[in-house]
């Protein structure tokens, strides 16, 4: 049996509390000060979180345009509008600063501002042609891991979340400053943290492209995330725990950038597309049911993750440890107090067949799942969490 594999990630990563307060000076270590576009969302811009970074950028000679048009689950027309502003500014560097939505838009802005390829031709895997502007990513949630993934998720049409996956989308530099995440409210902290845990679990059980490096990253990510999730939900100001979450989310991102995510994300996206359930929450809603669905095929791998997530060792043997892992994950989600049922987030029982149909569109993700998922399976999973 061959053990050959490929692994890719971003070329540079900086982890430093408070780094973004001196963003202009930091960026100048790698890029000549000039015209820069900072891509973020309106809430973060208005909140004042960026103010010290913007002051420092101006003081250090950067000509900054803040583009704050990003919204959660960004639609394609928002991506286009941001790219047009970046083009008009003559940007030479793009900085994404925000949650996954801001960073996903920043990736595409960096491409669209430097290439004539239409956005519509980029969907799918490996379809981005040409170059992009230099790109720096700074997450404010822990989180999507988008700062280290070659993936952008865009809402196309009215309700569909579509992926663009290309090595061109890897940033040049990811900067992790835990101070940016201190103000994230508990529910968003929980949901984004669970999203990161799902990335690690799905990467570890992915049937395609999983490899020793993605496995090592997924295990360490889960260890960091599971040990600190409740701490950051209880005391958002605990910067040491926030930093471990941020690092955990990035490591999980490096894992699933190589060993792609699967059914949890496939069934979560229709909830985001139709009902604007936040991405992490939509993952959390379907996670437990899918872990149980996958158990017959994935018990050995779930058992391996039981220690990583700190599941108390009540049982011995592979099957028992797999159950311990699932039970502990459930206990962690319970402890965060986030909504647990689809009916709690505005989904009607009559919507379930449509959700199942839409989930089947996410074949890019479903092919990675340890157990094949039919439309009837998807409908049963949604029904069980309704
Ligand atoms: N590219 C990838 O690899 C990847 C992976 C998973 C998810 N995604 C996508 O990322 C998006 C979700 O990203 P997200 O969960 O980070 O949320 P988000 O970027 O959509 O932000 C959600 C909300 O949280 C707020 N927020 C962000 N940081 C904050 C902070 N520090 N303090 C206070 N409020 C803050 C934002 O203003 C926004 O209102 C979805 O579109 C999802 O599909 C991408
Ligand atoms: Fe995710």
CSV table of C-alpha atoms and ligand atoms in Angstrom, one decimal:
chain,number,residue,atom,x,y,z
A,1,UNK,CA,0.0,0.0,0.0
A,2,UNK,CA,1.3,3.4,-0.9
A,3,UNK,CA,1.6,6.1,1.7
A,4,UNK,CA,2.2,8.9,-0.8
A,5,UNK,CA,0.3,12.1,-0.1
A,6,UNK,CA,0.3,15.9,-0.8
A,7,UNK,CA,-0.1,18.6,1.8
A,8,UNK,CA,-0.4,22.3,1.2
A,9,UNK,CA,-0.8,25.3,3.5
A,10,UNK,CA,-0.1,29.0,3.7
A,11,UNK,CA,3.6,30.1,3.6
A,12,UNK,CA,3.5,32.3,6.7
A,13,UNK,CA,1.6,32.4,10.0
A,14,UNK,CA,2.0,34.9,12.9
A,15,UNK,CA,0.5,34.3,16.3
A,16,UNK,CA,0.8,37.4,18.6
A,17,UNK,CA,-1.6,39.0,21.0
A,18,UNK,CA,-2.1,42.7,20.1
A,19,UNK,CA,-0.3,42.4,16.8
A,20,UNK,CA,-3.1,44.1,14.9
A,21,UNK,CA,-2.7,47.3,16.9
A,22,UNK,CA,0.5,47.9,15.0
A,23,UNK,CA,-0.8,46.4,11.7
A,24,UNK,CA,0.8,48.9,9.4
A,25,UNK,CA,4.3,48.3,10.8
A,26,UNK,CA,3.7,44.5,10.8
A,27,UNK,CA,2.6,44.5,7.2
A,28,UNK,CA,5.5,46.6,6.2
A,29,UNK,CA,7.8,43.7,7.3
A,30,UNK,CA,6.7,41.8,4.2
A,31,UNK,CA,5.0,44.3,1.9
A,32,UNK,CA,6.0,47.8,0.7
A,33,UNK,CA,3.4,50.3,2.0
A,34,UNK,CA,1.1,51.5,-0.7
A,35,UNK,CA,-2.6,51.2,-1.7
A,36,UNK,CA,-4.4,48.6,0.5
A,37,UNK,CA,-8.0,47.4,0.7
A,38,UNK,CA,-9.2,46.1,4.0
A,39,UNK,CA,-12.2,43.8,3.6
A,40,UNK,CA,-14.6,43.5,6.6
A,41,UNK,CA,-18.2,43.7,7.6
A,42,UNK,CA,-20.2,46.8,8.6
A,43,UNK,CA,-20.7,45.7,12.2
A,44,UNK,CA,-17.0,45.2,12.9
A,45,UNK,CA,-16.1,48.5,11.2
A,46,UNK,CA,-18.7,50.4,13.3
A,47,UNK,CA,-17.7,48.6,16.5
A,48,UNK,CA,-14.4,50.4,16.6
A,49,UNK,CA,-12.5,47.1,16.7
A,50,UNK,CA,-10.5,48.1,13.7
A,51,UNK,CA,-9.7,51.7,14.8
A,52,UNK,CA,-6.2,51.1,16.3
A,53,UNK,CA,-5.2,49.1,13.2
A,54,UNK,CA,-6.5,51.8,10.8
A,55,UNK,CA,-4.7,54.6,12.8
A,56,UNK,CA,-1.5,52.6,12.6
A,57,UNK,CA,-1.8,51.8,8.9
A,58,UNK,CA,-2.2,55.5,8.1
A,59,UNK,CA,0.7,56.5,10.4
A,60,UNK,CA,2.9,54.0,8.6
A,61,UNK,CA,2.2,55.2,5.1
A,62,UNK,CA,-0.5,52.9,3.8
A,63,UNK,CA,-3.3,54.4,1.6
A,64,UNK,CA,-6.2,52.4,3.1
A,65,UNK,CA,-9.7,51.9,1.7
A,66,UNK,CA,-11.9,50.0,4.1
A,67,UNK,CA,-14.5,48.0,2.2
A,68,UNK,CA,-17.1,47.0,4.8
A,69,UNK,CA,-19.9,45.7,2.6
A,70,UNK,CA,-19.5,42.1,3.7
A,71,UNK,CA,-22.5,40.3,5.1
A,72,UNK,CA,-22.8,36.9,6.7
A,73,UNK,CA,-23.1,34.1,4.0
A,74,UNK,CA,-21.9,36.6,1.4
A,75,UNK,CA,-23.9,36.7,-1.9
A,76,UNK,CA,-22.0,36.9,-5.2
A,77,UNK,CA,-23.2,40.4,-5.9
A,78,UNK,CA,-21.5,41.6,-2.7
A,79,UNK,CA,-18.3,39.9,-3.8
A,80,UNK,CA,-18.5,41.7,-7.2
A,81,UNK,CA,-19.2,45.1,-5.5
A,82,UNK,CA,-16.2,44.7,-3.2
A,83,UNK,CA,-14.0,43.8,-6.1
A,84,UNK,CA,-15.1,46.8,-8.1
A,85,UNK,CA,-14.2,49.1,-5.2
A,86,UNK,CA,-10.8,47.4,-4.8
A,87,UNK,CA,-10.1,47.9,-8.5
A,88,UNK,CA,-11.1,51.6,-8.4
A,89,UNK,CA,-8.8,52.1,-5.4
A,90,UNK,CA,-5.9,50.5,-7.4
A,91,UNK,CA,-5.2,48.2,-4.5
A,92,UNK,CA,-1.8,46.5,-4.4
A,93,UNK,CA,-2.6,44.5,-1.2
A,94,UNK,CA,-5.8,42.9,0.1
A,95,UNK,CA,-6.4,42.3,3.8
A,96,UNK,CA,-9.3,40.3,5.0
A,97,UNK,CA,-10.2,41.1,8.6
A,98,UNK,CA,-13.3,39.5,10.2
A,99,UNK,CA,-15.1,36.2,10.4
A,100,UNK,CA,-15.2,33.6,7.6
A,101,UNK,CA,-17.5,35.8,5.6
A,102,UNK,CA,-15.0,38.7,5.4
A,103,UNK,CA,-12.0,36.4,4.7
A,104,UNK,CA,-13.9,34.4,2.0
A,105,UNK,CA,-14.8,37.7,0.2
A,106,UNK,CA,-11.2,39.0,0.6
A,107,UNK,CA,-9.8,35.9,-1.2
A,108,UNK,CA,-12.1,36.5,-4.2
A,109,UNK,CA,-11.4,40.3,-4.2
A,110,UNK,CA,-7.7,39.6,-4.4
A,111,UNK,CA,-8.4,37.4,-7.5
A,112,UNK,CA,-11.0,39.5,-9.2
A,113,UNK,CA,-9.0,42.7,-8.8
A,114,UNK,CA,-6.1,41.2,-10.7
A,115,UNK,CA,-7.8,39.0,-13.3
A,116,UNK,CA,-10.4,39.2,-16.0
A,117,UNK,CA,-11.9,35.8,-15.3
A,118,UNK,CA,-15.7,36.1,-14.4
A,119,UNK,CA,-16.6,35.0,-10.9
A,120,UNK,CA,-19.3,32.6,-12.4
A,121,UNK,CA,-16.5,30.5,-14.0
A,122,UNK,CA,-14.6,30.0,-10.7
A,123,UNK,CA,-17.1,27.7,-8.8
A,124,UNK,CA,-16.0,24.1,-8.1
A,125,UNK,CA,-12.6,22.7,-7.6
A,126,UNK,CA,-9.5,24.0,-9.4
A,127,UNK,CA,-11.3,26.5,-11.7
A,128,UNK,CA,-9.5,29.8,-10.7
A,129,UNK,CA,-7.2,30.9,-13.4
A,130,UNK,CA,-4.5,33.6,-13.3
A,131,UNK,CA,-2.9,35.6,-10.6
A,132,UNK,CA,-4.2,37.5,-7.6
A,133,UNK,CA,-3.1,40.5,-5.5
A,134,UNK,CA,-1.1,39.8,-2.4
A,135,UNK,CA,-3.4,38.6,0.4
A,136,UNK,CA,-3.2,38.8,4.2
A,137,UNK,CA,-5.9,37.2,6.4
A,138,UNK,CA,-6.8,38.1,10.0
A,139,UNK,CA,-9.6,36.2,11.7
A,140,UNK,CA,-11.9,37.6,14.4
A,141,UNK,CA,-13.7,34.4,15.0
A,142,UNK,CA,-12.2,31.0,16.0
A,143,UNK,CA,-13.7,29.8,13.6
A,144,UNK,CA,-13.9,28.9,10.0
A,145,UNK,CA,-10.1,28.5,9.5
A,146,UNK,CA,-10.6,30.4,6.3
A,147,UNK,CA,-7.3,32.2,6.9
A,148,UNK,CA,-5.5,29.0,6.0
A,149,UNK,CA,-8.0,27.3,3.5
A,150,UNK,CA,-8.1,27.6,-0.3
A,151,UNK,CA,-11.9,27.8,-0.1
A,152,UNK,CA,-14.5,30.6,-0.5
A,153,UNK,CA,-18.1,30.0,0.2
A,154,UNK,CA,-20.5,32.2,-1.7
A,155,UNK,CA,-24.3,32.4,-1.7
A,156,UNK,CA,-25.4,32.0,-5.3
A,157,UNK,CA,-28.9,32.6,-6.6
A,158,UNK,CA,-31.4,33.1,-3.8
A,159,UNK,CA,-30.5,30.3,-1.4
A,160,UNK,CA,-27.5,28.1,-2.5
A,161,UNK,CA,-24.1,28.1,-0.9
A,162,UNK,CA,-21.5,27.3,-3.4
A,163,UNK,CA,-17.7,26.7,-3.0
A,164,UNK,CA,-14.8,28.0,-4.9
A,165,UNK,CA,-11.7,25.8,-4.2
A,166,UNK,CA,-8.3,26.6,-5.7
A,167,UNK,CA,-4.7,26.8,-4.5
A,168,UNK,CA,-4.7,30.4,-5.7
A,169,UNK,CA,-7.0,31.3,-2.7
A,170,UNK,CA,-4.3,30.4,-0.1
A,171,UNK,CA,-3.3,33.6,1.6
A,172,UNK,CA,0.3,34.8,1.7
A,173,UNK,CA,0.1,35.4,5.4
A,174,UNK,CA,-2.3,34.6,8.3
A,175,UNK,CA,-2.1,36.7,11.4
A,176,UNK,CA,-3.7,35.4,14.6
A,177,UNK,CA,-4.3,38.1,17.2
A,178,UNK,CA,-6.5,36.7,20.0
A,179,UNK,CA,-7.3,40.2,21.3
A,180,UNK,CA,-9.6,40.6,18.3
A,181,UNK,CA,-11.8,37.8,19.5
A,182,UNK,CA,-12.4,39.0,23.1
A,183,UNK,CA,-15.7,40.7,22.3
A,184,UNK,CA,-17.3,37.9,20.3
A,185,UNK,CA,-20.6,37.1,22.2
A,186,UNK,CA,-21.0,33.7,23.9
A,187,UNK,CA,-23.5,32.2,21.4
A,188,UNK,CA,-21.3,33.2,18.4
A,189,UNK,CA,-18.2,32.0,20.3
A,190,UNK,CA,-19.9,28.6,20.9
A,191,UNK,CA,-21.1,28.2,17.3
A,192,UNK,CA,-17.9,29.2,15.6
A,193,UNK,CA,-15.9,27.0,18.1
A,194,UNK,CA,-18.1,24.0,17.3
A,195,UNK,CA,-17.6,24.8,13.5
A,196,UNK,CA,-13.9,24.5,14.1
A,197,UNK,CA,-14.3,21.2,16.0
A,198,UNK,CA,-16.4,19.9,13.1
A,199,UNK,CA,-13.7,20.8,10.7
A,200,UNK,CA,-11.2,18.7,12.7
A,201,UNK,CA,-13.6,15.7,13.1
A,202,UNK,CA,-14.6,15.7,9.4
A,203,UNK,CA,-11.0,16.0,8.3
A,204,UNK,CA,-10.0,13.1,10.5
A,205,UNK,CA,-12.8,10.9,9.1
A,206,UNK,CA,-12.6,12.1,5.5
A,207,UNK,CA,-12.4,9.2,3.1
A,208,UNK,CA,-10.5,11.2,0.6
A,209,UNK,CA,-7.1,12.8,1.0
A,210,UNK,CA,-6.7,12.3,4.7
A,211,UNK,CA,-3.0,11.9,5.5
A,212,UNK,CA,-0.6,11.8,8.5
A,213,UNK,CA,-0.2,15.6,8.6
A,214,UNK,CA,-3.9,16.4,8.4
A,215,UNK,CA,-4.5,13.8,11.1
A,216,UNK,CA,-1.9,15.3,13.4
A,217,UNK,CA,-3.3,18.8,12.9
A,218,UNK,CA,-6.9,17.6,13.4
A,219,UNK,CA,-6.0,15.8,16.7
A,220,UNK,CA,-4.1,18.8,18.1
A,221,UNK,CA,-6.9,21.2,16.9
A,222,UNK,CA,-9.5,19.1,18.7
A,223,UNK,CA,-7.4,18.9,21.9
A,224,UNK,CA,-7.1,22.7,22.0
A,225,UNK,CA,-10.8,23.4,21.0
A,226,UNK,CA,-12.4,20.9,23.4
A,227,UNK,CA,-10.3,22.0,26.3
A,228,UNK,CA,-11.1,25.7,25.9
A,229,UNK,CA,-14.6,25.9,24.4
A,230,UNK,CA,-16.4,26.2,27.7
A,231,UNK,CA,-13.8,28.6,29.2
A,232,UNK,CA,-14.3,31.1,26.3
A,233,UNK,CA,-18.1,30.8,26.4
A,234,UNK,CA,-18.1,31.4,30.2
A,235,UNK,CA,-15.4,34.2,30.3
A,236,UNK,CA,-14.9,35.8,26.9
A,237,UNK,CA,-12.1,37.9,28.3
A,238,UNK,CA,-9.8,34.9,29.0
A,239,UNK,CA,-7.3,35.8,26.4
A,240,UNK,CA,-5.1,32.7,26.9
A,241,UNK,CA,-8.1,30.5,26.3
A,242,UNK,CA,-9.1,32.7,23.3
A,243,UNK,CA,-5.7,32.3,21.8
A,244,UNK,CA,-5.8,28.5,22.2
A,245,UNK,CA,-9.2,28.5,20.4
A,246,UNK,CA,-7.9,30.7,17.6
A,247,UNK,CA,-4.9,28.4,17.1
A,248,UNK,CA,-7.1,25.3,17.3
A,249,UNK,CA,-9.4,26.8,14.6
A,250,UNK,CA,-6.4,27.5,12.4
A,251,UNK,CA,-4.9,24.0,12.8
A,252,UNK,CA,-8.4,22.5,12.0
A,253,UNK,CA,-8.4,24.8,8.9
A,254,UNK,CA,-5.0,23.4,7.8
A,255,UNK,CA,-6.3,19.9,8.3
A,256,UNK,CA,-9.5,20.3,6.3
A,257,UNK,CA,-7.9,22.4,3.6
A,258,UNK,CA,-6.2,19.0,2.7
A,259,UNK,CA,-8.7,16.4,4.0
A,260,UNK,CA,-12.0,18.0,3.1
A,261,UNK,CA,-15.1,18.2,5.2
A,262,UNK,CA,-18.2,16.1,4.5
A,263,UNK,CA,-21.9,15.5,5.4
A,264,UNK,CA,-22.1,17.8,8.4
A,265,UNK,CA,-21.2,20.7,6.2
A,266,UNK,CA,-23.3,19.4,3.3
A,267,UNK,CA,-26.4,19.3,5.5
A,268,UNK,CA,-25.5,22.6,7.2
A,269,UNK,CA,-25.3,24.7,4.1
A,270,UNK,CA,-29.0,24.6,3.2
A,271,UNK,CA,-29.8,25.9,6.7
A,272,UNK,CA,-27.5,28.9,6.0
A,273,UNK,CA,-28.8,29.4,2.5
A,274,UNK,CA,-32.5,29.3,3.3
A,275,UNK,CA,-32.8,30.4,6.9
A,276,UNK,CA,-29.6,32.4,7.5
A,277,UNK,CA,-28.8,30.1,10.5
A,278,UNK,CA,-25.2,31.2,11.4
A,279,UNK,CA,-22.7,28.7,9.8
A,280,UNK,CA,-21.4,27.3,13.1
A,281,UNK,CA,-24.9,26.9,14.6
A,282,UNK,CA,-26.1,25.1,11.5
A,283,UNK,CA,-23.2,22.6,11.8
A,284,UNK,CA,-23.9,22.1,15.5
A,285,UNK,CA,-27.6,21.4,14.8
A,286,UNK,CA,-26.9,18.4,12.5
A,287,UNK,CA,-23.6,17.2,14.0
A,288,UNK,CA,-24.8,14.7,16.6
A,289,UNK,CA,-27.2,13.0,14.3
A,290,UNK,CA,-24.5,12.6,11.6
A,291,UNK,CA,-21.9,11.3,14.1
A,292,UNK,CA,-24.4,8.6,15.0
A,293,UNK,CA,-25.2,8.0,11.3
A,294,UNK,CA,-21.5,7.6,10.5
A,295,UNK,CA,-20.7,5.5,13.5
A,296,UNK,CA,-20.9,2.1,11.7
A,297,UNK,CA,-18.2,3.2,9.3
A,298,UNK,CA,-16.2,5.5,11.5
A,299,UNK,CA,-16.1,3.9,15.0
A,300,UNK,CA,-12.4,3.2,14.9
A,301,UNK,CA,-11.6,6.8,14.0
A,302,UNK,CA,-14.1,8.3,16.5
A,303,UNK,CA,-12.5,6.1,19.2
A,304,UNK,CA,-9.1,7.5,18.3
A,305,UNK,CA,-10.5,11.0,18.9
A,306,UNK,CA,-12.0,10.3,22.3
A,307,UNK,CA,-8.9,11.1,24.2
A,308,UNK,CA,-8.3,14.3,22.1
A,309,UNK,CA,-11.6,15.7,23.1
A,310,UNK,CA,-11.1,14.7,26.7
A,311,UNK,CA,-13.9,12.2,26.8
A,312,UNK,CA,-13.9,10.5,30.3
A,313,UNK,CA,-12.6,7.0,29.9
A,314,UNK,CA,-15.5,5.1,31.3
A,315,UNK,CA,-15.4,2.3,28.8
A,316,UNK,CA,-12.7,0.2,27.1
A,317,UNK,CA,-12.6,-1.1,23.6
A,318,UNK,CA,-13.1,0.6,20.3
A,319,UNK,CA,-16.9,0.7,20.1
A,320,UNK,CA,-17.3,1.9,23.6
A,321,UNK,CA,-14.7,4.7,23.1
A,322,UNK,CA,-16.4,5.8,19.9
A,323,UNK,CA,-19.6,6.2,22.0
A,324,UNK,CA,-17.7,8.0,24.7
A,325,UNK,CA,-16.5,10.5,22.1
A,326,UNK,CA,-20.0,11.1,20.8
A,327,UNK,CA,-21.4,11.5,24.3
A,328,UNK,CA,-18.7,13.9,25.3
A,329,UNK,CA,-19.2,16.0,22.2
A,330,UNK,CA,-22.9,16.1,23.0
A,331,UNK,CA,-22.1,17.2,26.6
A,332,UNK,CA,-19.9,20.0,25.3
A,333,UNK,CA,-22.6,21.3,23.0
A,334,UNK,CA,-25.2,21.0,25.7
A,335,UNK,CA,-23.0,23.0,28.1
A,336,UNK,CA,-22.8,25.9,25.6
A,337,UNK,CA,-26.6,26.3,25.7
A,338,UNK,CA,-27.0,27.0,22.0
A,339,UNK,CA,-30.3,26.0,20.2
A,340,UNK,CA,-30.5,22.3,19.6
A,341,UNK,CA,-33.5,21.8,17.2
A,342,UNK,CA,-34.3,23.1,13.7
A,343,UNK,CA,-37.7,24.3,14.9
A,344,UNK,CA,-35.8,26.7,17.3
A,345,UNK,CA,-34.2,28.4,14.3
A,346,UNK,CA,-37.3,29.0,12.2
A,347,UNK,CA,-37.4,25.8,10.1
A,348,UNK,CA,-40.9,24.4,9.5
A,349,UNK,CA,-41.5,20.6,9.3
A,350,UNK,CA,-42.7,21.1,5.7
A,351,UNK,CA,-39.3,22.6,4.8
A,352,UNK,CA,-37.4,19.4,5.5
A,353,UNK,CA,-37.8,17.7,2.0
A,354,UNK,CA,-36.5,20.9,0.4
A,355,UNK,CA,-33.5,20.9,2.7
A,356,UNK,CA,-32.8,17.2,1.9
A,357,UNK,CA,-33.0,18.0,-1.8
A,358,UNK,CA,-30.6,20.9,-1.5
A,359,UNK,CA,-28.1,18.9,0.7
A,360,UNK,CA,-27.8,16.4,-2.2
A,361,UNK,CA,-26.4,19.3,-4.4
A,362,UNK,CA,-23.3,19.4,-2.1
A,363,UNK,CA,-21.7,16.4,-3.8
A,364,UNK,CA,-18.3,18.1,-3.5
A,365,UNK,CA,-18.6,17.5,0.3
A,366,UNK,CA,-20.7,14.3,0.4
A,367,UNK,CA,-18.1,12.3,-1.5
A,368,UNK,CA,-15.8,12.7,1.6
A,369,UNK,CA,-18.2,11.2,4.1
A,370,UNK,CA,-17.3,7.9,5.7
A,371,UNK,CA,-20.8,6.6,5.0
A,372,UNK,CA,-22.8,7.4,1.8
A,373,UNK,CA,-25.7,9.7,2.4
A,374,UNK,CA,-28.9,9.4,0.3
A,375,UNK,CA,-31.6,12.0,0.0
A,376,UNK,CA,-33.8,9.7,2.3
A,377,UNK,CA,-30.9,9.6,4.8
A,378,UNK,CA,-30.6,13.4,4.8
A,379,UNK,CA,-34.4,13.8,5.3
A,380,UNK,CA,-34.3,11.4,8.2
A,381,UNK,CA,-31.4,13.3,9.8
A,382,UNK,CA,-33.2,16.6,9.5
A,383,UNK,CA,-36.4,15.1,10.8
A,384,UNK,CA,-34.5,13.7,13.8
A,385,UNK,CA,-33.2,17.2,14.7
A,386,UNK,CA,-36.4,19.1,13.8
B,1,LIG,N1,-13.5,29.4,3.6
B,1,LIG,C1,-13.7,28.3,4.4
B,1,LIG,O1,-12.8,27.5,4.5
B,1,LIG,C2,-14.9,28.3,5.3
B,1,LIG,C3,-15.1,27.3,6.2
B,1,LIG,C4,-16.2,27.3,7.0
B,1,LIG,C5,-17.1,28.3,6.8
B,1,LIG,N2,-17.0,29.3,5.9
B,1,LIG,C6,-17.9,30.4,5.7
B,1,LIG,O2,-17.6,31.4,6.6
B,1,LIG,C7,-18.8,32.1,7.0
B,1,LIG,C8,-19.0,32.1,8.5
B,1,LIG,O3,-18.0,32.7,9.1
B,1,LIG,P1,-18.0,33.0,10.7
B,1,LIG,O4,-18.7,31.9,11.4
B,1,LIG,O5,-16.7,33.4,11.1
B,1,LIG,O6,-19.0,34.3,10.8
B,1,LIG,P2,-19.2,35.6,9.9
B,1,LIG,O7,-17.9,36.1,9.3
B,1,LIG,O8,-20.4,35.4,9.0
B,1,LIG,O9,-19.6,36.6,11.1
B,1,LIG,C9,-20.8,36.4,11.8
B,1,LIG,C10,-21.1,37.6,12.7
B,1,LIG,O10,-20.1,37.7,13.8
B,1,LIG,C11,-19.6,39.0,13.9
B,1,LIG,N3,-18.3,39.0,14.4
B,1,LIG,C12,-17.2,38.4,13.8
B,1,LIG,N4,-16.1,38.6,14.6
B,1,LIG,C13,-16.5,39.3,15.7
B,1,LIG,C14,-15.9,39.7,16.9
B,1,LIG,N5,-14.6,39.4,17.1
B,1,LIG,N6,-16.6,40.3,17.8
B,1,LIG,C15,-17.9,40.6,17.6
B,1,LIG,N7,-18.6,40.2,16.5
B,1,LIG,C16,-17.9,39.5,15.6
B,1,LIG,C17,-19.7,39.6,12.4
B,1,LIG,O11,-19.8,41.0,12.4
B,1,LIG,C18,-21.0,38.9,12.0
B,1,LIG,O12,-22.1,39.7,12.3
B,1,LIG,C19,-20.0,31.4,6.2
B,1,LIG,O13,-20.3,32.1,5.0
B,1,LIG,C20,-19.4,30.0,5.9
B,1,LIG,O14,-20.0,29.4,4.8
B,1,LIG,C21,-15.8,29.3,5.1
B,2,LIG,FE1,-17.3,25.2,8.7
